[in-house]
Amino acid sequence: MLLTITTTHHPATDLGYLLVKHPDRLQSFEVSGGTAHVFYPEATPQRCTAALLLDVDPGAARPAKQPDTFTLRQHVNDRPYAASSLLSAALGRVLRTALRGESRDRPELAAAPIPLELRIPALRCKGDAETFFGPLGWTVEAAPIPLDPTRPEWGASRYVDLTLRGTLRLADALNHVYVLLPVLDDAKHYWVSTDEVEKLLRAGTGWLAEHPAKAVIARRYLAHRTALTNEALSRLSDVDTDADSVDQPAAARPESLAALRRATVVRQLAEAGAQRVLDLGCGPGALLGELIRDRRFTEIVGADVSTVSLDMAARRLRLDRLPDRQKERIRLLQTALTYRDDRLCGYDAAVLMEVVEHVDPPRLPALAANVFGHAAPKTVLVTTPNAEYNVRYPGLGHGGMRHHDHRFEWDRAQFGAWCDEVAARYGYTVTRHGIGEEDPEVGASTQMAVFKQ
Ligand code: SAH
């Protein structure tokens, strides 16, 4: 089983930093079912290719279903050759840091979309690969592999040679493959348990909730287990309108918390008289959709580190089909808020809705310096979960957080302390409010701070 990852980003050998695997070395790892090797068939500043080769024992990797009478199937099967959930599991283990989008040596590059070509030369593909990879911004080439090249009349086999081309963040690319390999193959090599829901939601952060084929993806990824699929889909649909997965308490309110949060933010922006606004960490663009419908906002910028989220925002807003007068009001840009960006300067207001908790605490001072110190809009709105309220969510385990990508969740005192510190340092005044029903003991589910210069 083989997956190759090629980039022409200059210098292309930086791929080695992102994968945390040196281009000059062959490295091997024992993984479930066999041995994974990582090596570089080519490594020049112009073009660099990393290969993940998984060598499996056909006996150890039995196909999941074997209802027939072919008794040698246990030993004679396609498992060693055709990419499957085994390759995905190996990817998850061997390239874990890259999947998380982390890079000690090249953090900016890890956050940036780069030209990529991924190839899986043998993949059993149930359905059209385009349906799954197309909406994520890939150009998909799935060439059918003949059953026997010397016997063209026998036609195509069940396998394709898959090439994906696009300009994406490496972490997004790897997460797409990690989730979609077992989906395309539609046969998992291991027993699927509740952990798999967590894995799916984690790997699908930022793209799965908006994927038009999310129902099929969840069903197949979770090996057609109805209860797990329903759980994943219901948590995803919360994400759909909402950044958090378990924001709906048991007694769901008619208006979702996410909708209430957006309405509150829009009202605050209007009260501040803001016309030119930034939505920082805009995600797939739910708030942008409301801002563009409101004439009071004359210039709207959605910014996010994730190009996949930005692509989804562009689709949701139908940017390509907006009339020119509307199109002039809105712009999307890719940026990492932990790095200074002049394009964010000079706005009336900035919104950080459910964003700060996605940033590693040691990077928060950099975010504050860039947003409050450098971009310095007159008004800044920050919303974040109130950790105290988590006890009101029966689905959350003790000490659990609302979303897998959350690096922390603050109680009201912690958020208050951060707000006061930032306000004092960068010359703002700050007031704090709850969003959602105010619980007498634990407060409201969402906390919001309004900073004014
Ligand atoms: N504001 C949206 C999305 C919240 S999810 C909403 O409320 O629906 C958090 C978003 O922050 C994600 O889209 C993520 O990509 C983005 N994000 C996280 N860290 C970031 C950073 N350092 N720079 C820019 N965006 C970031």
Coordinates of C-alpha atoms and ligand atoms in Angstrom, one line a residue:
M1 CA 0.0 0.0 0.0
L2 CA 1.4 3.3 -1.0
L3 CA 0.6 7.0 -0.5
T4 CA 2.9 9.7 -2.0
I5 CA 2.8 13.3 -1.1
T6 CA 4.5 15.8 -3.4
T7 CA 4.9 19.5 -3.2
T8 CA 6.5 22.1 -5.4
H9 CA 6.4 24.8 -2.7
H10 CA 9.9 26.4 -2.6
P11 CA 12.1 25.0 -1.0
A12 CA 10.2 21.7 -1.5
T13 CA 12.4 19.8 1.0
D14 CA 10.6 21.8 3.8
L15 CA 8.1 19.0 3.4
G16 CA 10.5 17.0 5.6
Y17 CA 10.0 19.6 8.5
L18 CA 6.2 19.4 8.1
L19 CA 6.2 15.6 8.2
V20 CA 8.9 15.5 10.9
K21 CA 10.7 12.9 8.7
H22 CA 14.2 13.7 7.3
P23 CA 14.3 13.5 3.5
D24 CA 17.7 11.8 3.6
R25 CA 16.6 8.9 5.7
L26 CA 14.5 5.8 5.4
Q27 CA 12.5 5.3 8.6
S28 CA 10.4 2.3 9.5
F29 CA 7.7 1.8 12.2
E30 CA 5.9 -1.2 13.5
V31 CA 2.2 -0.5 13.1
S32 CA -0.9 -2.6 13.5
G33 CA -0.8 -5.3 10.8
G34 CA 2.7 -4.6 9.5
T35 CA 5.5 -2.2 9.0
A36 CA 5.2 1.4 7.7
H37 CA 8.2 2.9 5.9
V38 CA 8.6 6.6 5.1
F39 CA 11.2 7.7 2.5
Y40 CA 11.6 10.3 -0.2
P41 CA 11.9 9.1 -3.8
E42 CA 12.8 12.7 -4.8
A43 CA 13.9 15.6 -2.7
T44 CA 15.1 18.8 -4.5
P45 CA 14.3 22.4 -3.7
Q46 CA 12.0 22.4 -6.7
R47 CA 10.0 19.3 -6.0
C48 CA 9.9 16.9 -3.1
T49 CA 7.9 13.6 -2.7
A50 CA 7.5 11.7 0.5
A51 CA 6.2 8.1 0.3
L52 CA 4.4 6.2 3.0
L53 CA 4.6 2.5 2.2
L54 CA 2.8 0.0 4.3
D55 CA 3.9 -3.5 4.2
V56 CA 1.3 -5.9 5.6
D57 CA 1.0 -9.5 6.1
P58 CA -2.1 -10.7 4.1
G59 CA -3.0 -13.1 6.9
A60 CA -2.9 -10.5 9.6
A61 CA -5.0 -8.2 7.5
R62 CA -8.0 -10.3 6.6
P63 CA -10.8 -8.7 4.7
A64 CA -13.7 -7.8 7.0
K65 CA -16.4 -9.8 5.3
Q66 CA -15.8 -13.2 3.9
P67 CA -19.1 -14.9 3.3
D68 CA -17.9 -17.0 0.4
T69 CA -16.3 -20.4 0.2
F70 CA -12.9 -19.3 -1.1
T71 CA -11.0 -20.8 1.8
L72 CA -7.6 -19.3 0.8
R73 CA -9.0 -15.8 1.0
Q74 CA -7.4 -15.4 4.4
H75 CA -4.1 -15.7 2.7
V76 CA -4.8 -14.6 -0.9
N77 CA -6.4 -11.1 -0.9
D78 CA -5.9 -7.5 -2.0
R79 CA -5.1 -6.2 1.5
P80 CA -1.4 -5.9 1.0
Y81 CA -1.8 -3.8 -2.2
A82 CA -5.0 -1.8 -2.1
A83 CA -5.1 1.2 0.2
S84 CA -7.6 0.8 3.1
S85 CA -8.2 1.7 6.7
L86 CA -4.9 0.0 7.5
L87 CA -3.0 2.7 5.5
S88 CA -5.2 5.3 7.2
A89 CA -4.3 3.9 10.7
A90 CA -0.6 3.9 9.7
L91 CA -0.9 7.5 8.6
G92 CA -2.5 8.4 11.9
R93 CA 0.4 6.9 13.8
V94 CA 3.4 7.8 11.7
L95 CA 2.5 11.3 10.6
R96 CA 0.6 12.3 13.8
T97 CA 2.2 15.7 14.2
A98 CA 1.6 16.7 10.6
L99 CA -2.1 15.6 10.9
R100 CA -2.5 17.9 13.9
G101 CA -1.0 20.8 11.8
E102 CA 1.8 21.3 14.2
S103 CA 5.4 22.0 13.3
R104 CA 8.1 23.1 15.6
D105 CA 10.5 24.1 12.8
R106 CA 8.1 25.6 10.2
P107 CA 4.9 26.7 12.0
E108 CA 4.0 29.3 9.4
L109 CA 4.4 26.8 6.6
A110 CA 2.2 24.3 8.5
A111 CA -0.5 26.9 8.6
A112 CA -0.2 27.9 4.9
P113 CA -1.8 26.3 1.9
I114 CA 0.9 24.8 -0.4
P115 CA 0.7 23.2 -3.8
L116 CA 0.2 19.4 -3.2
E117 CA -0.2 16.3 -5.2
L118 CA -1.3 13.2 -3.3
R119 CA -1.3 9.9 -5.1
I120 CA -2.6 6.5 -4.1
P121 CA -1.8 4.1 -6.9
A122 CA -4.2 1.3 -5.9
L123 CA -7.4 2.1 -4.1
R124 CA -10.6 0.1 -4.0
C125 CA -13.1 2.9 -4.6
K126 CA -16.8 2.4 -3.9
G127 CA -18.5 5.3 -5.6
D128 CA -17.0 8.3 -7.3
A129 CA -13.9 9.7 -5.6
E130 CA -14.9 13.2 -6.9
T131 CA -18.0 13.2 -4.7
F132 CA -15.8 12.9 -1.7
F133 CA -12.7 14.9 -2.5
G134 CA -14.1 17.4 -5.0
P135 CA -16.0 19.5 -2.4
L136 CA -12.8 19.9 -0.4
G137 CA -11.0 21.8 -3.1
W138 CA -9.2 18.9 -4.8
T139 CA -8.9 18.3 -8.5
V140 CA -9.5 14.6 -8.6
E141 CA -8.1 12.1 -11.2
A142 CA -9.3 8.5 -10.6
A143 CA -7.9 6.3 -13.4
P144 CA -9.5 2.9 -13.4
I145 CA -6.9 0.1 -13.3
P146 CA -7.5 -2.7 -15.9
L147 CA -8.2 -6.2 -14.5
D148 CA -5.4 -7.4 -16.7
P149 CA -3.4 -5.0 -18.9
T150 CA -2.8 -7.8 -21.4
R151 CA -6.5 -8.5 -21.6
P152 CA -8.2 -5.2 -22.3
E153 CA -11.4 -7.0 -23.2
W154 CA -11.8 -8.0 -19.5
G155 CA -12.3 -4.3 -18.7
A156 CA -11.6 -2.4 -15.5
S157 CA -10.9 -3.8 -12.0
R158 CA -12.6 -2.5 -8.9
Y159 CA -9.4 -0.4 -8.2
V160 CA -8.4 3.1 -9.2
D161 CA -5.2 5.0 -9.4
L162 CA -6.1 8.2 -7.5
T163 CA -4.3 11.5 -7.8
L164 CA -5.4 14.6 -5.9
R165 CA -4.1 18.0 -6.8
G166 CA -4.7 21.2 -4.9
T167 CA -3.4 24.1 -2.8
L168 CA -4.2 23.1 0.7
R169 CA -2.7 23.1 4.2
L170 CA -0.8 19.8 4.5
A171 CA -2.7 19.0 7.7
D172 CA -6.1 19.4 6.0
A173 CA -4.9 17.2 3.1
L174 CA -3.8 14.5 5.4
N175 CA -7.0 14.6 7.4
H176 CA -9.0 14.3 4.3
V177 CA -7.1 11.2 3.3
Y178 CA -7.2 9.8 6.8
V179 CA -11.0 9.9 7.0
L180 CA -11.8 9.2 3.3
L181 CA -9.6 6.2 2.7
P182 CA -11.7 3.8 4.8
V183 CA -14.8 5.6 3.5
L184 CA -13.9 4.9 -0.2
D185 CA -12.9 1.3 0.7
D186 CA -16.0 0.9 2.9
A187 CA -14.5 -1.9 4.9
K188 CA -12.8 -1.4 8.2
H189 CA -10.2 -3.8 9.3
Y190 CA -11.0 -3.4 13.0
W191 CA -14.0 -3.3 15.3
V192 CA -15.5 0.1 15.4
S193 CA -16.2 1.5 18.8
T194 CA -17.5 4.8 20.3
D195 CA -13.9 6.2 20.1
E196 CA -14.3 6.2 16.4
V197 CA -16.9 9.0 16.6
E198 CA -14.4 11.1 18.5
K199 CA -11.7 10.3 15.9
L200 CA -14.0 11.2 13.0
L201 CA -15.1 14.5 14.5
R202 CA -11.5 15.4 15.4
A203 CA -10.2 14.6 11.9
G204 CA -13.2 16.2 10.3
T205 CA -12.8 19.5 12.2
G206 CA -13.3 22.4 9.8
W207 CA -14.6 20.5 6.8
L208 CA -16.8 17.5 7.5
A209 CA -19.8 19.5 8.9
E210 CA -20.2 21.3 5.6
H211 CA -19.4 18.4 3.4
P212 CA -22.4 17.6 1.1
A213 CA -21.7 13.9 1.5
K214 CA -21.2 14.0 5.2
A215 CA -24.0 11.4 5.9
V216 CA -22.4 8.8 3.7
I217 CA -19.0 9.6 5.0
A218 CA -20.1 9.2 8.7
R219 CA -22.1 6.0 7.9
R220 CA -19.2 4.3 6.1
Y221 CA -16.5 5.6 8.5
L222 CA -18.5 4.2 11.4
A223 CA -18.9 0.8 9.6
H224 CA -22.7 1.3 9.2
R225 CA -23.3 1.3 12.9
T226 CA -26.6 3.2 13.1
A227 CA -26.3 4.5 16.7
L228 CA -22.7 5.8 16.2
T229 CA -23.6 7.3 12.8
N230 CA -26.6 9.1 14.3
E231 CA -24.5 10.4 17.2
A232 CA -21.8 11.7 14.8
L233 CA -24.4 13.3 12.5
S234 CA -26.2 15.0 15.3
R235 CA -23.0 16.4 16.8
L236 CA -21.9 17.5 13.3
S237 CA -25.2 19.3 12.7
D238 CA -24.6 21.3 15.8
V239 CA -21.3 22.2 14.4
D240 CA -23.0 23.1 11.2
T241 CA -24.7 26.2 12.6
D242 CA -22.4 26.2 15.5
A243 CA -18.7 26.0 16.3
D244 CA -19.3 23.6 19.2
S245 CA -20.4 20.1 19.1
V246 CA -22.5 19.7 22.3
D247 CA -23.9 23.1 22.7
Q248 CA -27.5 21.9 22.8
P249 CA -28.6 21.1 26.3
A250 CA -31.0 18.2 26.8
A251 CA -34.0 20.5 26.6
A252 CA -33.1 22.1 23.3
R253 CA -34.3 25.6 23.0
P254 CA -36.3 26.7 19.9
E255 CA -33.4 29.0 19.0
S256 CA -30.1 27.4 18.9
L257 CA -27.3 28.8 21.0
A258 CA -25.2 29.4 17.9
A259 CA -28.0 31.5 16.3
L260 CA -28.4 33.4 19.5
R261 CA -24.7 34.1 19.6
R262 CA -24.7 35.4 16.0
A263 CA -27.7 37.6 16.7
T264 CA -26.0 39.0 19.8
V265 CA -22.8 39.7 18.0
V266 CA -24.6 41.4 15.1
R267 CA -26.5 43.6 17.6
Q268 CA -23.4 44.6 19.4
L269 CA -21.7 45.5 16.1
A270 CA -24.6 47.6 15.1
E271 CA -24.8 49.3 18.6
A272 CA -21.1 50.1 18.2
G273 CA -21.9 51.8 14.9
A274 CA -19.4 49.5 13.2
Q275 CA -19.5 49.5 9.4
R276 CA -16.2 47.9 8.4
V277 CA -15.8 44.6 10.3
L278 CA -13.5 41.7 10.6
D279 CA -14.7 38.2 11.4
L280 CA -11.5 36.6 12.7
G281 CA -11.6 32.8 12.7
C282 CA -14.7 33.0 10.5
G283 CA -14.8 29.2 9.9
P284 CA -17.3 28.2 7.3
G285 CA -18.9 31.6 7.3
A286 CA -22.2 31.4 9.3
L287 CA -21.8 34.9 10.7
L288 CA -20.5 36.3 7.4
G289 CA -23.8 35.1 5.9
E290 CA -25.7 37.3 8.4
L291 CA -23.4 40.3 8.0
I292 CA -23.7 40.4 4.3
R293 CA -27.5 40.5 4.5
D294 CA -27.3 43.5 6.7
R295 CA -26.8 46.8 4.8
R296 CA -25.3 48.5 7.9
F297 CA -22.1 46.7 7.2
T298 CA -20.3 48.2 4.3
E299 CA -17.1 46.2 4.3
I300 CA -16.8 42.7 5.7
V301 CA -13.7 40.6 5.9
G302 CA -13.7 36.9 6.9
A303 CA -10.3 35.6 8.0
D304 CA -9.3 32.1 9.0
V305 CA -6.2 30.0 9.1
S306 CA -8.0 27.1 7.4
T307 CA -8.3 27.3 3.6
V308 CA -10.8 24.5 3.7
S309 CA -13.1 26.5 6.0
L310 CA -12.6 29.6 3.7
D311 CA -13.5 27.5 0.6
M312 CA -16.6 26.4 2.4
A313 CA -17.4 30.0 3.4
A314 CA -17.0 31.0 -0.3
R315 CA -19.4 28.3 -1.3
R316 CA -21.9 29.0 1.4
L317 CA -21.9 32.7 0.5
R318 CA -22.0 31.9 -3.2
L319 CA -19.2 34.5 -3.7
D320 CA -18.8 33.6 -7.3
R321 CA -22.5 34.4 -8.0
L322 CA -23.0 37.5 -5.9
P323 CA -23.9 40.6 -7.9
D324 CA -20.9 43.0 -8.1
R325 CA -22.2 45.5 -5.6
Q326 CA -22.5 42.8 -3.0
K327 CA -19.2 41.2 -3.9
E328 CA -17.4 44.5 -3.3
R329 CA -18.6 44.4 0.4
I330 CA -17.0 41.1 1.3
R331 CA -13.6 39.5 1.2
L332 CA -12.1 36.3 2.5
L333 CA -8.5 36.1 3.5
Q334 CA -6.2 33.4 4.9
T335 CA -4.2 34.4 7.9
A336 CA -2.9 33.0 11.2
L337 CA -3.9 35.3 14.0
T338 CA -0.8 34.5 15.9
Y339 CA 1.2 36.3 13.2
R340 CA 1.1 40.0 12.6
D341 CA -0.9 40.9 9.5
D342 CA -1.2 44.4 8.1
R343 CA -4.2 43.5 6.1
L344 CA -6.2 43.5 9.4
C345 CA -5.5 47.1 10.3
G346 CA -7.9 50.0 10.3
Y347 CA -11.3 48.3 10.8
D348 CA -14.1 49.5 13.0
A349 CA -14.6 46.2 14.7
A350 CA -13.3 42.7 15.0
V351 CA -15.2 39.6 16.1
L352 CA -13.5 36.6 17.6
M353 CA -16.4 34.2 17.9
E354 CA -15.5 30.9 19.5
V355 CA -11.9 31.2 18.4
V356 CA -9.6 31.9 21.3
E357 CA -10.2 28.5 22.8
H358 CA -8.8 26.9 19.7
V359 CA -5.4 28.6 20.2
D360 CA -2.7 27.0 22.4
P361 CA -2.4 29.1 25.6
P362 CA 1.3 30.0 25.0
R363 CA 0.2 31.5 21.6
L364 CA -2.6 33.6 23.1
P365 CA -0.3 36.6 24.0
A366 CA 0.8 36.7 20.3
L367 CA -2.9 36.7 19.2
A368 CA -3.7 39.5 21.6
A369 CA -0.8 41.5 20.4
N370 CA -1.8 41.1 16.8
V371 CA -5.5 41.8 17.2
F372 CA -5.6 44.4 20.0
G373 CA -2.1 45.9 19.6
H374 CA -1.5 45.8 15.9
A375 CA -4.8 45.5 14.0
A376 CA -6.4 47.6 16.8
P377 CA -10.0 47.9 15.8
K378 CA -12.2 50.3 17.8
T379 CA -14.4 47.5 19.1
V380 CA -13.5 43.8 19.6
L381 CA -16.1 41.2 20.5
V382 CA -14.8 37.9 21.9
T383 CA -17.1 34.9 22.7
T384 CA -15.9 31.7 24.3
P385 CA -17.6 28.8 26.2
N386 CA -18.2 29.2 29.9
A387 CA -16.7 26.0 31.3
E388 CA -18.8 26.3 34.4
Y389 CA -21.9 25.6 32.3
N390 CA -20.5 22.3 31.1
V391 CA -22.1 20.5 34.0
R392 CA -25.5 21.3 32.3
Y393 CA -24.5 19.2 29.3
P394 CA -25.3 15.6 30.1
G395 CA -23.3 14.3 27.1
L396 CA -20.0 15.8 28.4
G397 CA -17.9 13.6 30.6
H398 CA -16.3 15.0 33.8
G399 CA -13.7 17.6 32.8
G400 CA -14.7 17.2 29.1
M401 CA -14.6 20.0 26.7
R402 CA -17.2 20.9 24.1
H403 CA -15.1 20.4 21.0
H404 CA -12.1 18.3 20.3
D405 CA -10.0 21.1 19.0
H406 CA -10.5 23.2 22.1
R407 CA -7.2 23.8 23.9
F408 CA -9.0 25.0 27.0
E409 CA -12.3 26.3 28.3
W410 CA -12.4 29.1 30.8
D411 CA -14.7 29.6 33.7
R412 CA -16.0 33.2 34.2
A413 CA -13.2 34.2 36.5
Q414 CA -10.5 33.0 34.1
F415 CA -12.1 34.7 31.1
G416 CA -12.5 37.9 33.2
A417 CA -8.8 37.9 34.2
W418 CA -7.7 37.4 30.6
C419 CA -10.0 40.2 29.4
D420 CA -8.8 42.7 32.1
E421 CA -5.2 41.9 31.3
V422 CA -5.6 42.4 27.6
A423 CA -7.8 45.6 28.0
A424 CA -5.2 47.2 30.4
R425 CA -2.3 46.3 28.2
Y426 CA -3.7 47.6 24.9
G427 CA -5.8 50.5 26.1
Y428 CA -9.4 49.1 25.9
T429 CA -12.3 49.1 28.3
V430 CA -14.1 45.9 28.7
T431 CA -17.6 44.7 29.7
R432 CA -18.7 41.1 29.9
H433 CA -22.1 39.5 29.2
G434 CA -23.6 36.0 29.1
I435 CA -25.2 34.6 26.0
G436 CA -28.0 32.1 26.5
E437 CA -30.2 31.5 29.5
E438 CA -28.5 32.7 32.7
D439 CA -28.2 29.8 35.1
P440 CA -28.2 31.0 38.7
E441 CA -25.3 28.8 39.7
V442 CA -23.1 28.4 36.6
G443 CA -24.1 31.4 34.5
A444 CA -24.8 31.3 30.7
S445 CA -23.4 28.8 28.3
T446 CA -21.4 31.3 26.2
Q447 CA -19.5 34.3 27.6
M448 CA -18.9 37.4 25.6
A449 CA -16.6 40.3 26.2
V450 CA -17.0 43.7 24.5
F451 CA -13.8 45.7 24.2
K452 CA -13.8 49.4 23.3
Q453 CA -10.8 51.5 22.6
Ligands
SAH1 N1 -16.2 31.9 14.3 C1 -16.8 30.7 13.7 C2 -15.8 29.5 13.7 C3 -15.3 29.1 15.1 S1 -14.3 27.6 15.0 C4 -18.0 30.4 14.4 O1 -18.3 30.8 15.5 O2 -18.8 29.6 13.9 C5 -12.7 28.3 15.2 C6 -12.1 28.8 14.0 O3 -10.9 29.5 14.3 C7 -11.8 27.7 13.0 O4 -12.3 28.0 11.7 C8 -10.2 27.8 13.0 O5 -9.7 27.4 11.7 C9 -10.0 29.2 13.3 N2 -8.6 29.4 13.9 C10 -8.1 28.7 14.9 N3 -6.9 29.1 15.2 C11 -6.6 30.2 14.4 C12 -5.5 31.1 14.2 N4 -4.4 31.0 14.9 N5 -5.6 32.0 13.2 C13 -6.8 32.1 12.4 N6 -7.8 31.3 12.6 C14 -7.8 30.3 13.5

